[in-house]
């Protein structure tokens, strides 16, 4: 009986170690650099890394991993959020930021002069506007590699403080 109770206490630890092993190695600069290039393109000040925001992103990425790596927005109102999934396990933080920014680089979807979005059905400008949101000064991100189940690939979770995408306000 004692062995059973001690092993049952190890189960959460084993899950934590499994999730930690699946966290991809990325530096804060891997996330900051592509964000700050996009922000620089519209003359918005650079964001900085925030360990508290990063801890939230890591915890949420671990939750997504535990849930089979199916993207689901968190319920936080404390931070803005961008989520990314790619079935290519070599996908990077820069790939995630590019996916949030690229449809709008040439003004294809977001039109700053009118603060409007003309994204096709099922798409939005919210990922882009959160990346370049002027008042969002801090970010924290995490990447998790999903190697089992029906959803193998890479999940990137980035959180922003203070949150952006305030209805009726322009991002910059």
C-alpha positions as semicolon CSV with decimal commas, in nm:
position;residue;x (nm);y (nm);z (nm)
1;X;0,000;0,000;0,000
2;X;0,278;0,245;0,084
3;X;0,431;0,186;-0,257
4;X;0,097;0,264;-0,427
5;X;0,050;0,590;-0,244
6;X;0,405;0,706;-0,314
7;X;0,373;0,619;-0,684
8;X;0,043;0,801;-0,708
9;X;0,219;1,110;-0,572
10;X;0,476;1,072;-0,849
11;X;0,217;1,084;-1,129
12;X;0,183;1,465;-1,130
13;X;0,562;1,495;-1,116
14;X;0,598;1,260;-1,413
15;X;0,346;1,464;-1,612
16;X;0,532;1,783;-1,524
17;X;0,863;1,631;-1,637
18;X;0,702;1,508;-1,960
19;X;0,567;1,857;-2,035
20;X;0,898;2,018;-1,942
21;X;1,076;1,778;-2,178
22;X;0,839;1,881;-2,457
23;X;0,903;2,255;-2,414
24;X;1,112;2,359;-2,709
25;X;1,435;2,541;-2,646
26;X;1,390;2,903;-2,746
27;X;1,543;3,215;-2,602
28;X;1,351;3,533;-2,522
29;X;1,526;3,693;-2,821
30;X;1,376;3,427;-3,049
31;X;1,035;3,577;-2,966
32;X;1,136;3,940;-2,913
33;X;1,324;3,992;-3,239
34;X;1,041;3,911;-3,483
35;X;0,792;4,101;-3,266
36;X;1,015;4,406;-3,262
37;X;1,079;4,394;-3,636
38;X;0,701;4,404;-3,694
39;X;0,662;4,683;-3,439
40;X;0,950;4,876;-3,593
41;X;0,781;4,856;-3,934
42;X;0,499;5,073;-3,796
43;X;0,724;5,281;-3,570
44;X;0,595;5,133;-3,243
45;X;0,841;5,101;-2,951
46;X;0,998;4,760;-2,893
47;X;0,850;4,517;-2,643
48;X;1,059;4,368;-2,362
49;X;1,062;4,023;-2,206
50;X;0,867;3,984;-1,884
51;X;0,933;3,673;-1,674
52;X;0,588;3,690;-1,509
53;X;0,413;3,700;-1,845
54;X;0,644;3,422;-1,970
55;X;0,553;3,205;-1,670
56;X;0,185;3,242;-1,761
57;X;0,263;3,151;-2,126
58;X;0,464;2,846;-2,017
59;X;0,186;2,728;-1,787
60;X;-0,074;2,775;-2,058
61;X;0,143;2,600;-2,320
62;X;0,173;2,308;-2,076
63;X;-0,207;2,307;-2,041
64;X;-0,243;2,298;-2,420
65;X;0,007;2,013;-2,436
66;X;-0,186;1,819;-2,171
67;X;-0,501;1,878;-2,375
68;X;-0,358;1,722;-2,689
69;X;-0,216;2,045;-2,834
70;X;-0,552;2,164;-2,961
71;X;-0,554;2,544;-2,961
72;X;-0,800;2,696;-2,722
73;X;-0,779;3,058;-2,603
74;X;-0,711;3,096;-2,234
75;X;-0,971;3,267;-2,020
76;X;-0,732;3,534;-1,892
77;X;-0,823;3,899;-1,908
78;X;-0,485;3,996;-1,763
79;X;-0,294;3,946;-2,087
80;X;-0,340;3,968;-2,460
81;X;-0,275;3,640;-2,639
82;X;-0,165;3,490;-2,967
83;X;-0,160;3,115;-3,024
84;X;-0,002;2,923;-3,311
85;X;0,002;2,561;-3,423
86;X;0,202;2,403;-3,704
87;X;0,229;2,032;-3,777
88;X;0,595;2,083;-3,873
89;X;0,788;2,013;-3,552
90;X;1,078;2,230;-3,670
91;X;0,854;2,538;-3,677
92;X;1,002;2,830;-3,480
93;X;0,898;3,133;-3,280
94;X;0,974;3,346;-3,586
95;X;0,737;3,129;-3,793
96;X;0,462;3,192;-3,540
97;X;0,510;3,568;-3,543
98;X;0,527;3,567;-3,924
99;X;0,193;3,386;-3,937
100;X;0,036;3,655;-3,716
101;X;0,189;3,942;-3,912
102;X;0,232;3,839;-4,277
103;X;-0,125;3,879;-4,408
104;X;-0,114;4,242;-4,303
105;X;0,238;4,350;-4,400
106;X;0,124;4,504;-4,726
107;X;-0,204;4,632;-4,586
108;X;-0,387;4,330;-4,723
109;X;-0,619;4,296;-4,423
110;X;-0,560;4,570;-4,167
111;X;-0,599;4,930;-4,282
112;X;-0,451;5,169;-4,029
113;X;-0,589;5,485;-4,192
114;X;-0,945;5,369;-4,120
115;X;-0,866;5,122;-3,837
116;X;-1,059;4,854;-4,025
117;X;-1,001;4,490;-4,108
118;X;-1,093;4,325;-4,437
119;X;-0,978;3,973;-4,351
120;X;-1,154;3,689;-4,531
121;X;-1,419;3,489;-4,348
122;X;-1,268;3,281;-4,069
123;X;-0,965;3,508;-4,036
124;X;-0,902;3,825;-3,836
125;X;-0,656;4,108;-3,789
126;X;-0,645;4,056;-3,412
127;X;-0,320;3,858;-3,415
128;X;-0,142;4,133;-3,605
129;X;-0,291;4,420;-3,407
130;X;-0,189;4,252;-3,080
131;X;0,171;4,216;-3,202
132;X;0,190;4,588;-3,289
133;X;-0,037;4,724;-3,011
134;X;0,137;5,042;-2,897
135;X;0,047;5,013;-2,528
136;X;0,150;4,647;-2,500
137;X;0,505;4,683;-2,370
138;X;0,589;4,339;-2,229
139;X;0,568;3,988;-2,371
140;X;0,626;3,634;-2,257
141;X;0,606;3,330;-2,480
142;X;0,655;2,956;-2,476
143;X;0,682;2,680;-2,734
144;X;0,581;2,320;-2,681
145;X;0,648;2,028;-2,916
146;X;0,363;1,779;-2,939
147;X;0,498;1,436;-3,025
148;X;0,210;1,208;-2,942
149;X;-0,157;1,183;-3,019
150;X;-0,347;1,307;-3,319
151;X;-0,208;1,660;-3,312
152;X;0,168;1,633;-3,353
153;X;0,353;1,956;-3,418
154;X;0,446;2,280;-3,244
155;X;0,237;2,515;-3,031
156;X;0,355;2,869;-2,958
157;X;0,177;3,076;-2,694
158;X;0,261;3,447;-2,661
159;X;0,105;3,674;-2,404
160;X;0,113;4,054;-2,393
161;X;0,090;4,306;-2,112
162;X;-0,102;4,523;-2,097
163;X;-0,345;4,351;-2,333
164;X;-0,430;4,513;-2,664
165;X;-0,715;4,483;-2,910
166;X;-0,937;4,722;-2,721
167;X;-1,254;4,772;-2,930
168;X;-1,268;5,107;-3,103
169;X;-0,901;5,190;-3,040
170;X;-0,627;5,192;-3,301
171;X;-0,325;4,973;-3,229
172;X;-0,079;5,253;-3,308
